[in-house]
mmCIF file of C-alpha atoms in Angstrom:
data_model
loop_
_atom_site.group_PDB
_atom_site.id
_atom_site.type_symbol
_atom_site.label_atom_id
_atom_site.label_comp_id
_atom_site.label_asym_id
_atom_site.label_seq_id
_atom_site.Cartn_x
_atom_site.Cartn_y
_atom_site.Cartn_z
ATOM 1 C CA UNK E 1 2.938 13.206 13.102
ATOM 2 C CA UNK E 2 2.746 11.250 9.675
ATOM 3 C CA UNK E 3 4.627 13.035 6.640
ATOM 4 C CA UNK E 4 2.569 14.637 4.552
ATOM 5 C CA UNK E 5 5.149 15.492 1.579
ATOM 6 C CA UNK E 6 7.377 13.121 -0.594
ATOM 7 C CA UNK E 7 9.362 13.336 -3.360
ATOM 8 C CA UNK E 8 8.911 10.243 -5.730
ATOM 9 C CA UNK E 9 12.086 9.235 -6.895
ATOM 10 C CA UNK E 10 12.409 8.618 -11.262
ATOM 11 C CA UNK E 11 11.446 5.095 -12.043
ATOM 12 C CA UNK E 12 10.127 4.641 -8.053
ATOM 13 C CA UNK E 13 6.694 4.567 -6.673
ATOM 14 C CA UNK E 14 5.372 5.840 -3.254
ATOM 15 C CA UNK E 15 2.205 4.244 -0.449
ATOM 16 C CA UNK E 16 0.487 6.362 1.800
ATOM 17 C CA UNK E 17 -3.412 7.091 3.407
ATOM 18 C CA UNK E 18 -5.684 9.653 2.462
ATOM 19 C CA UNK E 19 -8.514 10.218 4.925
ATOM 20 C CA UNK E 20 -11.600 11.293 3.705
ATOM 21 C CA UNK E 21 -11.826 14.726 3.405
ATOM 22 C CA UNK E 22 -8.044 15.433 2.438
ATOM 23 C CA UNK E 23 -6.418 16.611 -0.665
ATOM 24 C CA UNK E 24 -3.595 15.023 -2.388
ATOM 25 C CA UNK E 25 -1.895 17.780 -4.597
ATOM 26 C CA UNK E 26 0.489 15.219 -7.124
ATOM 27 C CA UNK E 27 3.286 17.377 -9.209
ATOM 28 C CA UNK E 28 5.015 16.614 -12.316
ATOM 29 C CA UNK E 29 8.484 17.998 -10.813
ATOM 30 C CA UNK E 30 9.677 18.595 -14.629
ATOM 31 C CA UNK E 31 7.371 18.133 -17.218
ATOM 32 C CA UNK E 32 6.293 15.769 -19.488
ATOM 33 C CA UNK E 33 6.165 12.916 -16.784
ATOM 34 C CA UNK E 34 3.403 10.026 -16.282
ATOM 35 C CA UNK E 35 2.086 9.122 -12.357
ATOM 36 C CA UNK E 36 0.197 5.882 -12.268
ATOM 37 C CA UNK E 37 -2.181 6.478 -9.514
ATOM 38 C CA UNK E 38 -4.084 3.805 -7.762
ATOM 39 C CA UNK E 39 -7.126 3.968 -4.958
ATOM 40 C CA UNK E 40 -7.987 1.110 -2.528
ATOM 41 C CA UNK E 41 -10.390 1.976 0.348
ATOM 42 C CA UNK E 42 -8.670 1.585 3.270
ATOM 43 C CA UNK E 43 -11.299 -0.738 4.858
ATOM 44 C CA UNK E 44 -12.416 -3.023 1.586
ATOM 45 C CA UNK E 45 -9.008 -3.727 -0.566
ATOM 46 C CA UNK E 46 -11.118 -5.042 -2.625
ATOM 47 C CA UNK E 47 -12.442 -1.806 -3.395
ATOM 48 C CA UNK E 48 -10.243 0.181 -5.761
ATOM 49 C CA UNK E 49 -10.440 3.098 -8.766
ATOM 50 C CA UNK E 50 -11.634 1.633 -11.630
ATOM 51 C CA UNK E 51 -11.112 3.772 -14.698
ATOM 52 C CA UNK E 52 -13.635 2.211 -16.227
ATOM 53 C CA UNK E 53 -16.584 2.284 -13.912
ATOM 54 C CA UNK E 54 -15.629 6.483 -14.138
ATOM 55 C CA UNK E 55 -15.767 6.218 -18.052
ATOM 56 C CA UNK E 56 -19.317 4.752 -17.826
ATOM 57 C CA UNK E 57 -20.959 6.829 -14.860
ATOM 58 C CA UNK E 58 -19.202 10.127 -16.211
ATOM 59 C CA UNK E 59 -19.947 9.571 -19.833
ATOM 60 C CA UNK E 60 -16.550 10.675 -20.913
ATOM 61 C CA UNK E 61 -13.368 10.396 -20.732
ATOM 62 C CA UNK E 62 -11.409 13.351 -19.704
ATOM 63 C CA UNK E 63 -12.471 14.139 -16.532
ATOM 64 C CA UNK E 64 -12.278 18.162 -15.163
ATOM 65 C CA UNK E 65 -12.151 19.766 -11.988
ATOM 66 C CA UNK E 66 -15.398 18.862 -10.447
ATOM 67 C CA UNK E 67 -15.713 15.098 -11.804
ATOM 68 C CA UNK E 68 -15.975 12.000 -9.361
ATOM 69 C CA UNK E 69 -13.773 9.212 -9.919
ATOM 70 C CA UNK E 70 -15.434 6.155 -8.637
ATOM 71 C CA UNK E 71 -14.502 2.548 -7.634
ATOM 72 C CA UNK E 72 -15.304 -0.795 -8.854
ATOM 73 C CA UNK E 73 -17.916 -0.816 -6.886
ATOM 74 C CA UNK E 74 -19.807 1.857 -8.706
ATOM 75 C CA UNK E 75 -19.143 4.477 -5.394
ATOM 76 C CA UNK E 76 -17.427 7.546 -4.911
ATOM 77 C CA UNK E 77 -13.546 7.527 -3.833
ATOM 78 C CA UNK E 78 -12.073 10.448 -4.794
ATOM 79 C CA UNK E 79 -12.981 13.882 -6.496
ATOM 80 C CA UNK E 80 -10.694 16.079 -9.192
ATOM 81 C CA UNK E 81 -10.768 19.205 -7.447
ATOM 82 C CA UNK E 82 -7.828 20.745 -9.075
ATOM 83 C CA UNK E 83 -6.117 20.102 -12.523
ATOM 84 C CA UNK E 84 -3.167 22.639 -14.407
ATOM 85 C CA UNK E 85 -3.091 20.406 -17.271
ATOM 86 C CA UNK E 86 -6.610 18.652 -18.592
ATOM 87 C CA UNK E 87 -4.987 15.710 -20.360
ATOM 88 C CA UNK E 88 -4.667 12.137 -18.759
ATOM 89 C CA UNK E 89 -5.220 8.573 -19.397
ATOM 90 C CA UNK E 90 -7.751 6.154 -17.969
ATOM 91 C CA UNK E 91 -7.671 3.491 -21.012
ATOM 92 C CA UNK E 92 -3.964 2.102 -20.442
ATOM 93 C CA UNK E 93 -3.045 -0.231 -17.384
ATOM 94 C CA UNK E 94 -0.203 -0.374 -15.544
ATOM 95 C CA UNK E 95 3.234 -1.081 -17.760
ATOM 96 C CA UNK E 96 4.957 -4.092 -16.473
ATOM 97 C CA UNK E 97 7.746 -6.061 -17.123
ATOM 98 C CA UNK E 98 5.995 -8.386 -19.548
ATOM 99 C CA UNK E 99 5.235 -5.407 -21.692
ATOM 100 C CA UNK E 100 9.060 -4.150 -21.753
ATOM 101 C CA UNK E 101 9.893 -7.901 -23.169
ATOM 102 C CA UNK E 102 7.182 -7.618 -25.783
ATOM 103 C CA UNK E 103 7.732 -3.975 -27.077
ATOM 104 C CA UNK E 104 11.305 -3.112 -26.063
ATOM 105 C CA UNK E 105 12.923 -6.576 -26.007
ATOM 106 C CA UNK E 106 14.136 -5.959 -22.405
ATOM 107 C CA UNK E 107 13.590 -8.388 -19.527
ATOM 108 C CA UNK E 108 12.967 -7.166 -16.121
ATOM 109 C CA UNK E 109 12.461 -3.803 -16.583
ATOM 110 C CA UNK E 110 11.340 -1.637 -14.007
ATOM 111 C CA UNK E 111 7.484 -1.042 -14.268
ATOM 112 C CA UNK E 112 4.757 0.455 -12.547
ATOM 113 C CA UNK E 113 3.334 -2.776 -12.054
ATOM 114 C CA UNK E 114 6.366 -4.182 -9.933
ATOM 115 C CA UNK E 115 6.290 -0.027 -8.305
ATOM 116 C CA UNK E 116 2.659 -0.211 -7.118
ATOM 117 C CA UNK E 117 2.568 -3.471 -5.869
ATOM 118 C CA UNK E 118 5.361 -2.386 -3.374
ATOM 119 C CA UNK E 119 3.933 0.272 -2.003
ATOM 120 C CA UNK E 120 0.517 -1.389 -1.564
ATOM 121 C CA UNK E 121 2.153 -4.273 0.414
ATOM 122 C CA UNK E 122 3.543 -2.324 3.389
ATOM 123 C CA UNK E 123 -0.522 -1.836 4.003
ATOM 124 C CA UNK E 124 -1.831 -5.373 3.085
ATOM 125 C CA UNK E 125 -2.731 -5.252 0.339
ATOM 126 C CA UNK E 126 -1.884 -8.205 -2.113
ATOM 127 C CA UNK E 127 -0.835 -7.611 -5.837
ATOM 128 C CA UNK E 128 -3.650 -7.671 -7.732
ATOM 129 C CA UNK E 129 -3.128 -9.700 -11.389
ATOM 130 C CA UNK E 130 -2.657 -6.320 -13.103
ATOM 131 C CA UNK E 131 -3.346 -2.475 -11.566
ATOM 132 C CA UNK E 132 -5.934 -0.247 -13.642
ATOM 133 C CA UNK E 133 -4.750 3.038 -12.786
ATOM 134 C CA UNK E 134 -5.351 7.294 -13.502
ATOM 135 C CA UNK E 135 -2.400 7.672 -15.717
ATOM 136 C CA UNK E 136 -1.605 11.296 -14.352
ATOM 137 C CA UNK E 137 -0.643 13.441 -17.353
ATOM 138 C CA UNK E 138 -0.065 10.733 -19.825
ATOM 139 C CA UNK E 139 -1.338 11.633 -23.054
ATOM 140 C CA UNK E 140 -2.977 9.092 -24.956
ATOM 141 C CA UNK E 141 -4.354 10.000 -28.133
ATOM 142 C CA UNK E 142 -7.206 8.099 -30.290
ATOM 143 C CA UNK E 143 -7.668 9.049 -33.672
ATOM 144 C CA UNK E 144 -10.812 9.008 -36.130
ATOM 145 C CA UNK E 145 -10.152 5.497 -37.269
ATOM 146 C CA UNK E 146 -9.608 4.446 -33.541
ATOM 147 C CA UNK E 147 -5.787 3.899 -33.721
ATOM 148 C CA UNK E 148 -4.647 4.477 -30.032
ATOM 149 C CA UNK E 149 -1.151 6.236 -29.843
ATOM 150 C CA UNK E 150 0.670 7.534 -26.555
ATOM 151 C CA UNK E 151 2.245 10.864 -26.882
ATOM 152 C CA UNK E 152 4.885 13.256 -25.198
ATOM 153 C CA UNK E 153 2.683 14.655 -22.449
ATOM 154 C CA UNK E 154 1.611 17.803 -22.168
ATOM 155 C CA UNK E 155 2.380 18.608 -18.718
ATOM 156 C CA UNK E 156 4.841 21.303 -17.752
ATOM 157 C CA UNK E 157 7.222 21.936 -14.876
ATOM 158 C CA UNK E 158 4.988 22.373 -11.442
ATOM 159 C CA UNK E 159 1.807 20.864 -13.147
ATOM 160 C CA UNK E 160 -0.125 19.458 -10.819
ATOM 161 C CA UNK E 161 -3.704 17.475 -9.972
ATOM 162 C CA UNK E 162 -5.457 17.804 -6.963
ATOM 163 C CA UNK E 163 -7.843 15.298 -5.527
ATOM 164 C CA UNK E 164 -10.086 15.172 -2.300
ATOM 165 C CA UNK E 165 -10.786 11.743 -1.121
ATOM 166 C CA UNK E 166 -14.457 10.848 -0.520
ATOM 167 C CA UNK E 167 -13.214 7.706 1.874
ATOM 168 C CA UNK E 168 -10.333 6.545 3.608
ATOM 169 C CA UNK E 169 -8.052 5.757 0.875
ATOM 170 C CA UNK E 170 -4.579 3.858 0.478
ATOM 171 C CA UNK E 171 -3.056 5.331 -2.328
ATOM 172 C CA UNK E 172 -0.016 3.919 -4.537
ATOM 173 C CA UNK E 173 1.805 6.315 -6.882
ATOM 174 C CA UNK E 174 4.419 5.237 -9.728
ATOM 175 C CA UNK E 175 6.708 7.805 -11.374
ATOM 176 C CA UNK E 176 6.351 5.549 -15.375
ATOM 177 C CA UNK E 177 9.994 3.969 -15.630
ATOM 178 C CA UNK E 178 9.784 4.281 -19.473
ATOM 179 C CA UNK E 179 12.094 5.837 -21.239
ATOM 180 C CA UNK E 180 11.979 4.040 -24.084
ATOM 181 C CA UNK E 181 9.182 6.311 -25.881
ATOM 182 C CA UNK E 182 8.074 9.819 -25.398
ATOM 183 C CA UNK E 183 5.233 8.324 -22.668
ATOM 184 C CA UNK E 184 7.595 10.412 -20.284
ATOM 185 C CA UNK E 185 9.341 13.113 -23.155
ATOM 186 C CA UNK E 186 12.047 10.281 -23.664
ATOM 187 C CA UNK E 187 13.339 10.433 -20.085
ATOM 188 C CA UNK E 188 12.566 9.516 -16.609
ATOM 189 C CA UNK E 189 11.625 12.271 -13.851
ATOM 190 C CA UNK E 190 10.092 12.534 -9.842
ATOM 191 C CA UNK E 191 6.932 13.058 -9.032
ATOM 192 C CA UNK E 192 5.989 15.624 -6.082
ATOM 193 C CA UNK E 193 3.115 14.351 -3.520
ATOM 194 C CA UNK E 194 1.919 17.074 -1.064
ATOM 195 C CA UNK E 195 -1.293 16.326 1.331
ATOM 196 C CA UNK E 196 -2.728 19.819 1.501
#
């Protein structure tokens, strides 16, 4: 029988399918903790979420229970079915180490990036040149003038998402491994994964 629970470590990520049909229920453990989530259909890796293509077919950008999110490819791969918080991010890719050099002066860093790309390879699929993700609960804030800040999210203990895939999916989750801003309330927590 293949697991259908996890509990994603601080600073790790997690692989796993999705079959159409099933629900992923993803948990922010204790608050105020990003989830980079990436999509790939499980028979096309070259089909993937594309925050983007969502933005553009939705018209918006914070999606709510009922909203498609849709690959590159312009088709439907997964729908929001449940959300306790309402606030996520679809404009920021994955960190990565190059960004913790720039911003932080640290080399090496853990990153989503790095997280992602390992638990896509156990399935085959090769590390794209940067991951595009649904930044669960990260809460990215643009102002009037356009000035794009990140701030402390505003997900609480036991928060969750829920999404029903629409295809076969592979799915890649990264608990953020920043800590060096309030992205993740100034410290690094797990993320739950149930399929339900």
């Amino acid at each position: 029988m293949n697991k259908r629970e996890w509990l994603i470590p601080a600073s790790q990520g997690l692989g796993f399918k999705l079959d159409k049909g099933q629900i992923v229920r993803v948990t922010d453990v204790e608050g105020e903790q990003v989830a980079d989530f990436a999509a790939y259909s499980a028979s096309n890796p070259n089909e993937r979420i594309d925050p983007s293509v969502t933005m553009d077919a939705l018209h918006k950008m914070n999606v709510k229970p009922g909203d498609i999110l849709y690959s590159n490819q312009y088709r439907p791969l997964l729908t929001l079915v449940a959300d306790t918080v309402g606030r996520h991010d679809f404009i920021n890719s994955a960190c990565r180490p190059e960004m913790y050099e720039f911003l932080y002066n640290k080399k090496d860093h853990a990153s989503c990036y790095n997280n992602l790309n390992e638990a896509l390879e156990e399935f085959g699929i090769v590390a794209p040149d940067q991951h595009y993700p649904f930044n669960l609960f990260m809460n990215t804030v643009i102002d009037p003038s356009g000035n794009i800040s990140v701030e402390r999210p505003l997900s609480k203990a036991g928060d969750y998402v829920e999404l029903r895939a629409e295809m076969d999916l592979i799915i890649a989750i990264s608990a953020c491994p920043c800590c060096e801003s309030v992205c993740n309330g100034d410290k690094c927590t797990p993320i739950a994964v149930r399929i339900i």
